[in-house]
Each structure stands twice: as C-alpha cells, then as structure tokens.
XYZ file of C-alpha atoms in Angstrom:
606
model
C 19.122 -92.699 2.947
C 19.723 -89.490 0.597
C 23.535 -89.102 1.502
C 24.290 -93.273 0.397
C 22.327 -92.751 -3.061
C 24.375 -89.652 -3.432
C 28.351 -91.170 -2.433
C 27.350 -94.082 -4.373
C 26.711 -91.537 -7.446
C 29.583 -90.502 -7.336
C 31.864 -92.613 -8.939
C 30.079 -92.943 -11.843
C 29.188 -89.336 -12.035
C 29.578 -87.910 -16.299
C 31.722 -84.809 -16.032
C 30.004 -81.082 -17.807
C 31.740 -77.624 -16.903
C 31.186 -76.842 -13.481
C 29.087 -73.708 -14.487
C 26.614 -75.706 -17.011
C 25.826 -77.740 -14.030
C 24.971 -74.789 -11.931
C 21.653 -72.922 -12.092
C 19.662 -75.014 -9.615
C 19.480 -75.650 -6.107
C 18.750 -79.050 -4.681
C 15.834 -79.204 -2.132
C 16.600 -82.304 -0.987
C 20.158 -82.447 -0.279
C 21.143 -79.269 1.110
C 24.210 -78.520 3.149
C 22.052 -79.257 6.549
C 22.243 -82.847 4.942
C 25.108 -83.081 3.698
C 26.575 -82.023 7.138
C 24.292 -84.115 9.631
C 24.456 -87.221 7.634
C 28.321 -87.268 7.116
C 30.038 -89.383 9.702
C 33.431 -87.547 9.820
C 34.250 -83.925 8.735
C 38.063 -83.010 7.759
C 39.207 -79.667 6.947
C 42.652 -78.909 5.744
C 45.395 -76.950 3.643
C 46.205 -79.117 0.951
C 49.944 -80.034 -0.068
C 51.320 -81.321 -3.073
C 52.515 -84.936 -2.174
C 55.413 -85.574 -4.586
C 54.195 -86.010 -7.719
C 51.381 -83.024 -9.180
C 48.574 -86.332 -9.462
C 49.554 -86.161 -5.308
C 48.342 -84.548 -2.693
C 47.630 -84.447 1.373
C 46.227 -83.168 4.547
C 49.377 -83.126 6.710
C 47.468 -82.689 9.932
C 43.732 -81.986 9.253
C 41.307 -80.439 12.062
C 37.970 -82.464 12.708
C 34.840 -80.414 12.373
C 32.621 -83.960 12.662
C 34.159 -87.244 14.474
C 37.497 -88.176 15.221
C 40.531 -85.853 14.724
C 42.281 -86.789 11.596
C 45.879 -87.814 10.926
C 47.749 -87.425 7.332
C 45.178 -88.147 4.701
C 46.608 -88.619 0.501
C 44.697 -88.335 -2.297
C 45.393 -89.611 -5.787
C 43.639 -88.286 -9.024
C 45.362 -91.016 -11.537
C 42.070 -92.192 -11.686
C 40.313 -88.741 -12.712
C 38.920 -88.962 -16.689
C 41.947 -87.348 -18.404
C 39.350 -84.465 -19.711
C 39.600 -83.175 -15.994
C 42.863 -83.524 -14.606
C 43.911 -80.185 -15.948
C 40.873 -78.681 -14.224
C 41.723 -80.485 -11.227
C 45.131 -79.636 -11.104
C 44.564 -76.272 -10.913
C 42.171 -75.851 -8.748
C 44.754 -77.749 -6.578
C 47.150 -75.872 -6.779
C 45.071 -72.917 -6.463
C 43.522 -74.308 -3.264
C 47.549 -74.736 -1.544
C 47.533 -71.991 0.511
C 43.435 -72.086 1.345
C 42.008 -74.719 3.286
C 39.604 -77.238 1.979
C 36.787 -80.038 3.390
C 36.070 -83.640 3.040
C 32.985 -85.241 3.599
C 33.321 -88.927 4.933
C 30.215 -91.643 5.302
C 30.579 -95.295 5.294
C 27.984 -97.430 3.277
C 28.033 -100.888 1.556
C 30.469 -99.982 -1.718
C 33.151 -98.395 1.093
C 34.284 -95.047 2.385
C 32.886 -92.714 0.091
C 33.509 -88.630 0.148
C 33.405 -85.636 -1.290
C 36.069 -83.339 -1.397
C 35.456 -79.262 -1.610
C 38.459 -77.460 -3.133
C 38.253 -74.070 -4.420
C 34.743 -74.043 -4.793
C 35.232 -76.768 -6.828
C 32.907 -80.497 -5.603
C 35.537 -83.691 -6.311
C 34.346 -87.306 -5.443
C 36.402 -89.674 -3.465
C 36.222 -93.107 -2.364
C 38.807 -94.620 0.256
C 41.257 -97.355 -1.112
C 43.401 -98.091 1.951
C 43.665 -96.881 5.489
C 43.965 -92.709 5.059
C 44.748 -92.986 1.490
C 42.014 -91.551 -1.036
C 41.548 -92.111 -4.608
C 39.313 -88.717 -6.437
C 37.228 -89.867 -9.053
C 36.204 -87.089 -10.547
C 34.489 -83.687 -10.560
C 30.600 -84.204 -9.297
C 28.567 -81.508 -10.855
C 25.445 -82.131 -9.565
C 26.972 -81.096 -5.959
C 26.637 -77.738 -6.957
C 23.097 -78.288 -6.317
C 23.699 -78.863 -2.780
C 26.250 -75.531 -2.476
C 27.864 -73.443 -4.931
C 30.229 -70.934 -3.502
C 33.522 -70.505 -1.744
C 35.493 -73.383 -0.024
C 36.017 -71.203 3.225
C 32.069 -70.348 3.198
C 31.311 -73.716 3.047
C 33.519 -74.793 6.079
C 31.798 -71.416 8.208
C 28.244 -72.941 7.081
C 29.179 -76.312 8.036
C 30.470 -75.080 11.236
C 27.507 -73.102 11.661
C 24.849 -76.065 10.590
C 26.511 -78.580 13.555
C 26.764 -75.723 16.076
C 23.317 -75.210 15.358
C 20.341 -77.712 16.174
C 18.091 -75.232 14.026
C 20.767 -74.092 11.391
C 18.858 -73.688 8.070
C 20.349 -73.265 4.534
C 17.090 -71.662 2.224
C 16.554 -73.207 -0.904
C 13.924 -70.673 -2.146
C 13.732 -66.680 -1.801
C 10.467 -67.467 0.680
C 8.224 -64.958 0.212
C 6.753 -62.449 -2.797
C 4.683 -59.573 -3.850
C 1.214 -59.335 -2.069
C -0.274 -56.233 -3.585
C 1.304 -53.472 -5.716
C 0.066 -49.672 -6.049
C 1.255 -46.770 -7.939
C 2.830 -44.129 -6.496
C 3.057 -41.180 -9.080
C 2.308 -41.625 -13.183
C 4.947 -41.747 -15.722
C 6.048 -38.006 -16.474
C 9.174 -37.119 -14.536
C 13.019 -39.022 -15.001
C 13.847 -40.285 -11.811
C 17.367 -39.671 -10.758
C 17.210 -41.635 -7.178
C 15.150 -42.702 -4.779
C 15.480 -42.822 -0.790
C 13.402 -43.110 2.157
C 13.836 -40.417 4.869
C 12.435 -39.606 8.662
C 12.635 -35.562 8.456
C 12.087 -35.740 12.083
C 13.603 -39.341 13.012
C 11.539 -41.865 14.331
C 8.514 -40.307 13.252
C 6.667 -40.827 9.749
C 8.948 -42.027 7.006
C 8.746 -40.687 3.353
C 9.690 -41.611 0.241
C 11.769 -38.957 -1.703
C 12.517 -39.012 -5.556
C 15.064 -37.110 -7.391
C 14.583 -35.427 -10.458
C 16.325 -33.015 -12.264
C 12.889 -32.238 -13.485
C 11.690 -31.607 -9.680
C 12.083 -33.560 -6.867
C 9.183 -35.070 -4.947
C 8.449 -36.836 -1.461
C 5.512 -39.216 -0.750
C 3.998 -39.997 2.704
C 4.077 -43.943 3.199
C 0.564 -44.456 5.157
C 1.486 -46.528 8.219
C -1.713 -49.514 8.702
C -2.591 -48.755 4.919
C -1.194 -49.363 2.061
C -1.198 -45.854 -0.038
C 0.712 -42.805 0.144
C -0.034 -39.644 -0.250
C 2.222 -37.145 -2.117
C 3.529 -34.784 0.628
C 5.887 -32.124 -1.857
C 3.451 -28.768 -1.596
C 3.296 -29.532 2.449
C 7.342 -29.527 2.353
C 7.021 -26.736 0.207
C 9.773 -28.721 -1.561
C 11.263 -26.418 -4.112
C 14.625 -28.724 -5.504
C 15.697 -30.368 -8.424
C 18.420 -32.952 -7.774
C 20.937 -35.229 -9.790
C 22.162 -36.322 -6.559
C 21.343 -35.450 -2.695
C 21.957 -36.268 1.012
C 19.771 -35.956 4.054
C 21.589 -34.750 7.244
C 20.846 -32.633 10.255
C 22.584 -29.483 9.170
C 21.589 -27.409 12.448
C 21.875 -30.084 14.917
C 18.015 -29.701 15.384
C 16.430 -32.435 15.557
C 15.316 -32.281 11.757
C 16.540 -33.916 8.545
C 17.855 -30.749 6.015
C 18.524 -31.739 2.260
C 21.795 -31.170 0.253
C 21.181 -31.148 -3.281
C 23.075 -30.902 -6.498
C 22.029 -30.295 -10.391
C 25.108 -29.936 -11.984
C 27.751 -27.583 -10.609
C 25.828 -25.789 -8.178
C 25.268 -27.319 -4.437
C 21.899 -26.288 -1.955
C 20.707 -27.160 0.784
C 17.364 -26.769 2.170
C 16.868 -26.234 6.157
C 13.410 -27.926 7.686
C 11.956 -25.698 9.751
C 9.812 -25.773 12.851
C 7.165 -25.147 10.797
C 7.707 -28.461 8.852
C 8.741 -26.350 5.229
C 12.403 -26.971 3.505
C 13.758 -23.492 3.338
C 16.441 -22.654 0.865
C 19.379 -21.661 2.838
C 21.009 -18.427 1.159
C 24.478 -18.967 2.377
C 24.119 -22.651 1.459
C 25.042 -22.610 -2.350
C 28.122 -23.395 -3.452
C 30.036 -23.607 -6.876
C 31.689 -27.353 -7.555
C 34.814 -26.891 -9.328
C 32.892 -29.625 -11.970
C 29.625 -31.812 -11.944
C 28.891 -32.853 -8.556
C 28.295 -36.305 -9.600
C 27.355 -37.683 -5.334
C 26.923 -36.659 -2.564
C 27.511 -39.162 0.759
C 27.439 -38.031 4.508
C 30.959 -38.556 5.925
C 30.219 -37.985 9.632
C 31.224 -34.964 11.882
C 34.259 -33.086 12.264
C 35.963 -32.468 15.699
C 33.911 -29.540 16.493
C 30.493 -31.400 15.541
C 30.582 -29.448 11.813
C 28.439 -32.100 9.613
C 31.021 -33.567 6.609
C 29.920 -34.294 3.357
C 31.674 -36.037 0.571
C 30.649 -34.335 -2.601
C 32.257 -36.363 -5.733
C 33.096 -34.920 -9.339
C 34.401 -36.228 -12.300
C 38.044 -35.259 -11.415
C 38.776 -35.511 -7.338
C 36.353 -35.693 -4.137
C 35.512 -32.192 -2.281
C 35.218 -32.532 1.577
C 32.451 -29.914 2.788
C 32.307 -29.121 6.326
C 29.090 -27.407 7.016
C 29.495 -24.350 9.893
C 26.716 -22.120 9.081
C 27.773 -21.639 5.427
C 30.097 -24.104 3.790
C 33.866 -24.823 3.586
C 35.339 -26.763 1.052
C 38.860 -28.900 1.235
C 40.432 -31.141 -0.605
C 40.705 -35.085 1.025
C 44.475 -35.731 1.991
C 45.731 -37.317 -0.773
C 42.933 -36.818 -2.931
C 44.182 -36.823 -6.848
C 42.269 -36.420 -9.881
C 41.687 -39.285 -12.570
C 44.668 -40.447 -14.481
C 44.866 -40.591 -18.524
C 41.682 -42.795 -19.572
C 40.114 -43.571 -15.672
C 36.929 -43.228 -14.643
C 36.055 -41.976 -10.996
C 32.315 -43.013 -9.729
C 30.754 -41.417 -6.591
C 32.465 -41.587 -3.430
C 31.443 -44.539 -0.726
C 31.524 -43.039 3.053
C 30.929 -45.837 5.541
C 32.867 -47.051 8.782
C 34.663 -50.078 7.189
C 36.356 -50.984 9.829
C 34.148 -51.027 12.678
C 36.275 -48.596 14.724
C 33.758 -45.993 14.966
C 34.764 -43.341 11.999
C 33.869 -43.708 8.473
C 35.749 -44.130 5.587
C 35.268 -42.951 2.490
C 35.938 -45.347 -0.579
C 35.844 -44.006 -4.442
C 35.429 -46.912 -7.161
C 37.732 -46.062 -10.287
C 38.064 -47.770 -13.294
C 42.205 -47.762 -12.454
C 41.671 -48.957 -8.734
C 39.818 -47.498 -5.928
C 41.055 -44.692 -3.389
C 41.110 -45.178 0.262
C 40.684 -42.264 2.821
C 40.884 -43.718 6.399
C 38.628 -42.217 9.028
C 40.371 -40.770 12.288
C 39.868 -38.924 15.027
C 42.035 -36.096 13.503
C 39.766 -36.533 10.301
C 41.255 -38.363 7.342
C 44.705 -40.153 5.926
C 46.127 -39.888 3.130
C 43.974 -41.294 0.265
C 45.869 -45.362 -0.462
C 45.024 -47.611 -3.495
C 42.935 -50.208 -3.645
C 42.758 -53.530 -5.944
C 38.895 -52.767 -6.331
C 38.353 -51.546 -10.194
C 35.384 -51.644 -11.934
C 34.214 -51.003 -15.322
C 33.925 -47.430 -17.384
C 30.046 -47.631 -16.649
C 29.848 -48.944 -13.283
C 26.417 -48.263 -11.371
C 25.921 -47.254 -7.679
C 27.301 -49.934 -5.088
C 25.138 -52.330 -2.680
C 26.246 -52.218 0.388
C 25.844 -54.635 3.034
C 27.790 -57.989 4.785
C 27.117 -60.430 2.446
C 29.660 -63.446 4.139
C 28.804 -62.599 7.649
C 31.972 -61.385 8.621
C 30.679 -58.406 10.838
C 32.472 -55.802 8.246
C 30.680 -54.246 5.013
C 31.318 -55.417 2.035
C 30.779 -53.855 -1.859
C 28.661 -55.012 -4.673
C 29.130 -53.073 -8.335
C 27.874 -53.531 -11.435
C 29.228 -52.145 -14.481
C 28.836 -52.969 -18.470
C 30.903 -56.093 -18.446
C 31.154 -57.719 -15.256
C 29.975 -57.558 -11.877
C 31.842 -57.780 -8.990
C 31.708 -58.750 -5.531
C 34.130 -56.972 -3.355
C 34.868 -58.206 -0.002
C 36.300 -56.335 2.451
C 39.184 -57.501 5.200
C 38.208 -54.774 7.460
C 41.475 -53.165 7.027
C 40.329 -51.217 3.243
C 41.452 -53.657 1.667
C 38.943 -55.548 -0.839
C 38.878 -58.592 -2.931
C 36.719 -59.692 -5.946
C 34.741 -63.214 -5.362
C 32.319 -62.992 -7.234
C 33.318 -66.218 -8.790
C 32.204 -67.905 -5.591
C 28.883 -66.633 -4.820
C 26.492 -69.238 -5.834
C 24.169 -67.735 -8.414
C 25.642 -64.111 -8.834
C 28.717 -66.226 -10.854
C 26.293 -68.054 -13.361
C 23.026 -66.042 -13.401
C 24.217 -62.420 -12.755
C 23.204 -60.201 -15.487
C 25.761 -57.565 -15.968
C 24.925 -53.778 -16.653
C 22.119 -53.349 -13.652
C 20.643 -49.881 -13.012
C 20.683 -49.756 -9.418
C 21.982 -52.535 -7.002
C 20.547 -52.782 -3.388
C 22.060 -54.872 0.108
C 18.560 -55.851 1.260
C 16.813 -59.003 3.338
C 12.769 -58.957 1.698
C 12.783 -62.842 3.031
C 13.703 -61.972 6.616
C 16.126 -64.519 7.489
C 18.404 -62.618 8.660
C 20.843 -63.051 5.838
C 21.869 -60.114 3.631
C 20.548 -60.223 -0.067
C 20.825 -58.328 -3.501
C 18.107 -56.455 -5.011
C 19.309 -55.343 -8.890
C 17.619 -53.626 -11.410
C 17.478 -53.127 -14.807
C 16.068 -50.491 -17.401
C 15.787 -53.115 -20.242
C 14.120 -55.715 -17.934
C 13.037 -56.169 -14.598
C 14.627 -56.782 -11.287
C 16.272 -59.860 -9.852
C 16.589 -61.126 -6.693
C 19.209 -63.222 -5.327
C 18.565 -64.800 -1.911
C 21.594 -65.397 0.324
C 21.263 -69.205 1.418
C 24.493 -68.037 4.450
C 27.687 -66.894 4.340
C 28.168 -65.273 0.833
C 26.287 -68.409 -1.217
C 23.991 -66.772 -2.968
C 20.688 -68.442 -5.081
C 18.479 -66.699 -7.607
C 14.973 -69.006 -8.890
C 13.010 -66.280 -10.266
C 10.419 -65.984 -7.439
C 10.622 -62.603 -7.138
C 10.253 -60.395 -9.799
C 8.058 -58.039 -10.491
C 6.929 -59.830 -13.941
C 2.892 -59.433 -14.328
C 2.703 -56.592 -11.990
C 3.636 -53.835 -13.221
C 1.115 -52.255 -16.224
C 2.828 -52.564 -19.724
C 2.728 -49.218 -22.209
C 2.890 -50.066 -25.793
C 2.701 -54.082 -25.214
C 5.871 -54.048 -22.861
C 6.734 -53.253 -19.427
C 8.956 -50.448 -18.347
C 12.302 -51.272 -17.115
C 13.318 -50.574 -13.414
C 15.429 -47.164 -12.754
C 15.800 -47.901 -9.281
C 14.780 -49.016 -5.883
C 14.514 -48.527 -2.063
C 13.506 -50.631 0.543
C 11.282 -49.578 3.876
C 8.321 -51.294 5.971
C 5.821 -48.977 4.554
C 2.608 -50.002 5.788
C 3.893 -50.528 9.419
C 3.205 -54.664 9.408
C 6.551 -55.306 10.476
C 7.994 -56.600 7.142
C 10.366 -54.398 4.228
C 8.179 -53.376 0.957
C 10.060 -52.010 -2.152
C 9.845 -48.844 -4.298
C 10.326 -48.888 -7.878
C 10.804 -46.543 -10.488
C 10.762 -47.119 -13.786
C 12.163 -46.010 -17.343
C 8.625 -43.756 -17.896
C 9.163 -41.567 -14.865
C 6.248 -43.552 -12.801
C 7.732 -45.124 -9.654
C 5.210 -47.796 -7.462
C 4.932 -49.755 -3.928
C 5.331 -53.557 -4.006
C 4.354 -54.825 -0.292
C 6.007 -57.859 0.677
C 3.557 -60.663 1.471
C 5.546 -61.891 5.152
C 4.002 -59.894 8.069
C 5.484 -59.753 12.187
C 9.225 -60.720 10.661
C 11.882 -60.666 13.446
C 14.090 -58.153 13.565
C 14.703 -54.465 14.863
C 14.557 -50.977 13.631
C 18.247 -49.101 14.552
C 18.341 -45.345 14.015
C 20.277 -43.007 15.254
C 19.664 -40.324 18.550
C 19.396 -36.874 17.128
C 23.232 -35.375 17.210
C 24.468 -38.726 15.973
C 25.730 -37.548 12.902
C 26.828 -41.441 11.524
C 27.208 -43.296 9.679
C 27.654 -46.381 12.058
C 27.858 -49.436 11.496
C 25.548 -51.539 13.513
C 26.192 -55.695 13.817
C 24.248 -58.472 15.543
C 25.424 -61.894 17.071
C 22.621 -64.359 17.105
C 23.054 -68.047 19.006
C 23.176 -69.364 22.679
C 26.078 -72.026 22.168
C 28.201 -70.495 19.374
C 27.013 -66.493 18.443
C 26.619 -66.543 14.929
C 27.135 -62.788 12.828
C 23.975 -62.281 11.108
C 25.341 -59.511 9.043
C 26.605 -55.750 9.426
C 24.121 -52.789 8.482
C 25.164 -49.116 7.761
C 22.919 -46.953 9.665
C 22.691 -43.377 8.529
C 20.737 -40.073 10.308
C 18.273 -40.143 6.988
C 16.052 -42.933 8.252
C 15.617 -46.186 10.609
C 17.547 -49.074 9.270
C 15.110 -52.933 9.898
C 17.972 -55.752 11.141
C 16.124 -58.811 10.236
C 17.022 -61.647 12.378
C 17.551 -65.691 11.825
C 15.324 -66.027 14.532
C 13.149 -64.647 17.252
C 14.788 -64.472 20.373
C 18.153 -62.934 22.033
C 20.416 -60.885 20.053
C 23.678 -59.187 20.524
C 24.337 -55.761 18.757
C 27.558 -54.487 18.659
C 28.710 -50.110 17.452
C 31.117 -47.997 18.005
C 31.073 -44.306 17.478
C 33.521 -42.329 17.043
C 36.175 -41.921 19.704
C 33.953 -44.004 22.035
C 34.779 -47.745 23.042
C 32.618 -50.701 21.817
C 28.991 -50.652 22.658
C 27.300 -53.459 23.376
C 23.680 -54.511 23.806
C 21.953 -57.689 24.338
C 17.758 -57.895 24.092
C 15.334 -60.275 23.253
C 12.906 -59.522 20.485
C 9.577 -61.475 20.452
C 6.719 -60.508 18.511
C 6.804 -56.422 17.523
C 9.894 -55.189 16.522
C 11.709 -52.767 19.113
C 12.883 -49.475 18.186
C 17.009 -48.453 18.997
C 18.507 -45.779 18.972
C 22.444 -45.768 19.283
C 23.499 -42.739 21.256
C-alpha cells in the first residue's frame, strides 16, 4: 500500500532545504491519498509544552476518526542540523493551526505532521505522546503550500467522493494563428462585446494606433475589424464602458495627458466625442471602471504618477479628487489604480499598489471613504495585477509582479491584504520575477483559478492551481515551438488575454509579442463546464460573481470580476448544479442555483 512505504520512509528520510526538494509533484501520492488512506486526521493550534524541544495539541478537532484528546510531541530526536528550522516554524505555527496524519502499519503509529507549510515525520512512542523525526522533503511532492490550505483541501477531499487534486496543467495548445504581423508596440490587449452578448473582439492598444480584430465564432481566424469601427485612437491605456447608457460599449482612451472617448453609434462607428477630452493634471498612466454614481453617471478611475482622478461622466466630464487621495511620498512609486468590489457587498473598491503601501478607497452607497493604508507594497517596477480567487475564499485576491519579487496578496475581504506567496506551491520555488503581464485565468477548466505570466525575454508560464491556493507549474504549457522565431530566437510575450474565440466552449489565449505581432493559441479541451456571466445593459459593474459547487458540503470554486466590456467563462469542477452568488449595489444578495450540462448557459446579472 503507497501510504505504509511512505510512513515507513519516514524515519529514515536524509534532510535537503525544503525548497531544493520542491519542484515536482508526485503522481502517485497526492493529497486524495494521503487523506483516504490515513486512519485518523487531527488538526490543532500547537502549544509550547514546557521546554522549546516540547510541544502539544491541547484539545485537537478530528477531521478523520475518533476525536482526539491532548497529543505531545518531542523533537530531541530531530538531526541537530534541523532543530533550528523546526523550532521556528513552531513557533511560527503557535497561533495557526496545524494537521497530523495518523496510519497504523507493522513498524507502529506512523504520521506526518504539517506545520507552517512545513512536512515533519512522526512516529508514536507511547499512548498520545509523539516523537518528530525529522523534516520529510519528499512530502512536498504530495503538497506544497499553506498549512490552513491543506486542512480546507483535506476537508474538501473527505467531503467529497470525487474530490480531485491535479497533478498536471491537463490540457495544451491545439493550433496557433497569427493575428496581425510584427510592426506596431502593443500597449494592452482586451477582449470586448461593443454590443454585449453579441460578437466579441479583440482590441490592441498602441500608441502607434489602436486596432480591434473580429474572433470568428465556429472558425478559427479573425478578421481585422478597425476601418468597420472606423477606429481612429491611439492608447497607452483605455476602458470600455457604456457612456450613454445605450446599449453599446464606448471607449475611454489616454496617450499621455490628454483623455477621449469615443461614442459607438447606431451605425456601429466609434465617434470622437467633442466634449469628451480632458487635460490630466500628469500622465494618465490607467484607466479602470469604478461603477456608477448615485444618479447612474458612469465613474472612472483614471491614475497618474502623483494621485488618482475620479471622472464622473454626465455628458461631458467632471473630475474630483478620491477622499483621501494623496500624492506619492519622497522616493514611492504609485502603479495604476485596482477598482473591484472586494468585499462582496455590492460596490467596488478601488485599490492603488505603491511601492510605500497600497491605498484603500472603500466603495459606498454615498460613493467613497477616505483613502486607508494597506500592508500591500510592491516593487519600483511592478507590472499590472492578476486578479482572481486563488484560495477559494469567495473574495478576490491580488497577484503582482515587480523586478525583485512577486507577491501573492490575499485579501480578508475587509481591504486588508497579506503576502503568501511563500506558500503557494510552485509560485515560491519556480516563479520568475519581473513578468510583463500577469493574468487570473482557468485554460484547464477545473474550475480552479490559475496564473497566466508573461515575459518579454522569454515566454509565458503557466501555473495550474491543484485547490485552494497550491499552485504547480511542469512546463506543459508554453508556447515554446509555436511561435515563428526572427533572427534564430523567438519574441518575448508583451501580453495576454483570454476568451473562447472560436465558440467550442473552451478559453483560447492572445499573445503579443516584443515585435508588435500579437497571435491566437486555441486551447485543445472542447464542451468544458462552466458558464458565461455578463452583465444586463445599465449594469454599470464591476460585480463580483461567485459559485458554490457540491450536494453534501458546497464547495467555493472561486470569485470572478465581471465587468460591462465583455462576458466573463466560470469554469466549473464539474458538470452539474451550481450556486452563484452577487450583489449589486444597494441591492441584497442574489442568488441563483442551475444545472449546467453540456453547452454552456449564458447569465446575465440584472
């Protein structure tokens, strides 16, 4: 049996740095395994015991078998090379709970003990008492990530006859085509429904020109659409919103300090609006819709290099300062604002990143509060943010990449945020630092939310979320020996966007790349469960939309922001019922239960 070969390993496991021991995931011993084949389950606080080689459960909860009483451990006989490891992730772990896995085989009661990420064997010497042999690297194999992950997974995987833990990303690129030659710089990229619901396009920023390309539904081509929009911008940032509240998708644009916007008309051409412009005090470095004001007036958060601008659009714009709002002190660096609802309670937020801590502006009915600091800081040359629910929780969490570090920000659904990244599974060990463009994305379709970076001296990388913020990267997915090298080597990757393209019920990517060409990479899995959300024309958004999936115990598949610009696909863990839960604003909770078999349904949250 896998689990006996495993305890009895245990003991005589050799001791490397937990992180040289990381960079693989075990097949065949997964946390489905590990949880099914242990006999008894124990989760805990941990307490120092008297002495600092001493330590206890006091009263630990039973997630498998019997409930437990006071259970000791003992690391005297830990190599001596570890204790101080040990120690402190001990002590670390005294406030946090932690897990023990029990089975019972021919050398005794063996176990292994989960503390602050951190995998410690254990074999029983007498009655409750347990003697911790060591650090067991090769358990990373099975799950790398967070204690308090690990106990939701485990929690999840017994609650759950068909409660799966990937061990590969699970699909890859089918076919690739290019969408426009090298020529142009591509500032973003974003798909867009000018009239919602109907055919979706992908737009590119330039500052050169901007462009939009028809994705052909049943085909996989598109055709470039920017003379039939009579599409006259050049952008360094944008926003799609329904200025007029008609039905149509308008575009706000910026190249440096001068903002447009560009009204679709019934006769399907962007018009330049001539009360529209508007001078930016400096740069207009974003752009993110912020929802509507009491009247209805769309809100847009433009950002600059000193503070954030609040334009409320009422035939012609009005500019205000956010409550609060302060430029950058001595040395920081401000990045473009965030404008979500972050705490599901119907209006959005709007977060800025800094290099000296982030600002919070709270969404009310009244409009904003006063802007509060956050611990989030990121580097001097952070990118833009992925956002998406990476543990599960039901609230939306932040991904950023700067220079130096990455970081993982999750959020408590009260703005406040805290860096993890040390507990994500590959994203600690195999996260390349310095990525171009970072996206909150599901190309597997397992209903678990994944992250899509690029980078303009490589290529992208994929890291597949295995549940509950434990995240795995193999290389499966990359775009390596697609994509047509100039000059003996392959451009790198500018940025990305995600959208079922070709209408077979499965998410494709858009790249661009370093030489101004951008192409289509359709994803090989076909009739994927899920649903497309958008929202009702008047919904200004964004909202954010969450499912429950699971007949005995509802399991959050993930939170998705869903903005006017363009559907947003929920992929699911499985076909059958689902739960999706919104609020908008000044509304009470709206709930909706369905059952989604074979094409995906369309929603729209009015």
């Amino acid at each position: 049996m896998r689990l006996s070969g495993l305890y009895l390993a245990c003991a005589a496991a050799v001791v490397l740095a937990a992180s040289s021991a990381w960079g693989f995931i075990d097949p065949d011993f997964t946390p489905v395994h590990l949880a099914r084949q242990s006999e008894r389950i124990l989760v805990g606080t941990l307490l120092a015991a008297g002495t600092p080689e001493h330590w206890c459960f006091p009263t630990p909860d039973a997630l498998k078998g019997p409930a437990g009483e006071r259970v000791e451990f003992g690391i005297e006989g830990c190599p001596a090379e570890q204790k101080p490891t040990i120690r402190s992730a001990l002590q670390a772990a005294s406030s946090r709970p932690a897990v023990l896995f029990i089975g019972t085989y021919s050398a005794g009661r063996l176990g292994y003990l989960n503390v602050g990420g951190l995998w410690l064997s254990a074999r029983e010497v007498r009655g409750k008492a347990w003697a911790v042999t060591g650090v067991n690297q090769k358990m990373s194999g099975t799950y790398a990530g967070g204690t308090d992950m690990l106990i939701r997974m485990t929690r999840y995987i017994l609650a759950d006859p068909e409660g799966a833990v990937p061990v590969n990303v699970g699909t890859a690129w089918s076919y690739q085509i290019g969408i426009a030659p090298s020529g142009r710089s591509v500032a973003g990229l974003a798909v867009v429904e000018p009239l919602p619901g109907k055919e979706r396009y992908l737009f590119a920023a330039s500052v050169e020109g901007d462009r939009i390309f028809l994705g052909v539904r049943n085909d996989e081509k598109f055709e470039d659409a920017t003379e039939r929009f009579d599409l006259a911008s050049s952008s360094s940032c944008f926003a799609w919103v329904d200025l007029d509240r008609d039905g149509r998708m308008d575009l706000v644009c910026a190249n440096g300090p001068r903002l447009l916007c560009f009204h679709l008309g019934k006769t399907g051409r962007l018009v330049a609006e001539p009360a529209g412009a508007l001078d930016m005090v400096a740069s207009c470095i974003g752009l993110a819709p912020a929802g509507a004001a009491g009247d209805g007036a769309v809100r847009i958060v433009a950002s600059t290099p000193g503070r954030p601008v609040l334009l409320e659009w009422r035939d012609g714009w009005k500019a205000a300062d956010l409550p609060g709002a302060v430029a950058g002190i001595a040395g920081e660096v401000v990045f473009p604002c965030i404008s979500a609802d972050l705490d599901n309670d119907g209006y959005p937020e709007v977060l800025q990143p800094r290099s000296g801590g982030a600002l919070f502006w709270k969404g009310a009915a009244d409009g904003f509060r006063p802007a509060v600091r956050t611990d989030m800081r990121v580097g001097k040359r952070a990118t833009a943010p992925a956002l998406g629910d990476f543990d599960a929780d039901g609230f939306l969490d932040v991904f950023q990449s700067d220079r130096d570090a990455n970081h993982l920000w999750v959020n408590d659904g009260h703005g406040r945020f805290r860096d993890v990244l040390e507990s994500t599974g590959s994203l600690a060990y195999k996260g390349a630092t310095g990525a171009s463009d970072a996206r909150a994305v599901d190309f597997n379709h397992d209903g678990r939310t994944d992250l899509l970076l690029a980078y303009t001296d490589a290529d992208i990388v994929y890291h597949f979320n295995r549940g509950f913020r434990c995240l795995g990267e193999e290389g499966d997915l990359r775009l390596t020996g697609l994509v047509e090298q100039t000059d003996g080597a392959a451009p790198g990757v500018v940025a990305c966007a995600s959208m079922d393209f070709n209408g077979d019920g499965s998410e494709d990517m858009v790249a661009a790349f370093t030489d101004g060409s951008f192409s289509c990479f359709y994803n090989d899995l076909v009739d994927a469960p899920g649903i497309h959300v958008r929202l009702a024309p008047g919904v200004r958004g964004p909202v954010t939309v969450r499912a429950w999936q699971g007949e005995v115990v509802p399991v959050c598949t993930g939170a998705w922001p869903v903005g006017a610009n363009a559907s947003t696909f929920i992929s699911l863990l499985k076909p059958g019922e689902v739960t999706l839960k919104w609020r908008l604003p000044g509304k009470p909770e709206q709930i909706r239960t369905l059952s989604v078999e074979g094409t995906p349904p369309n929603i729209a949250i009015e």
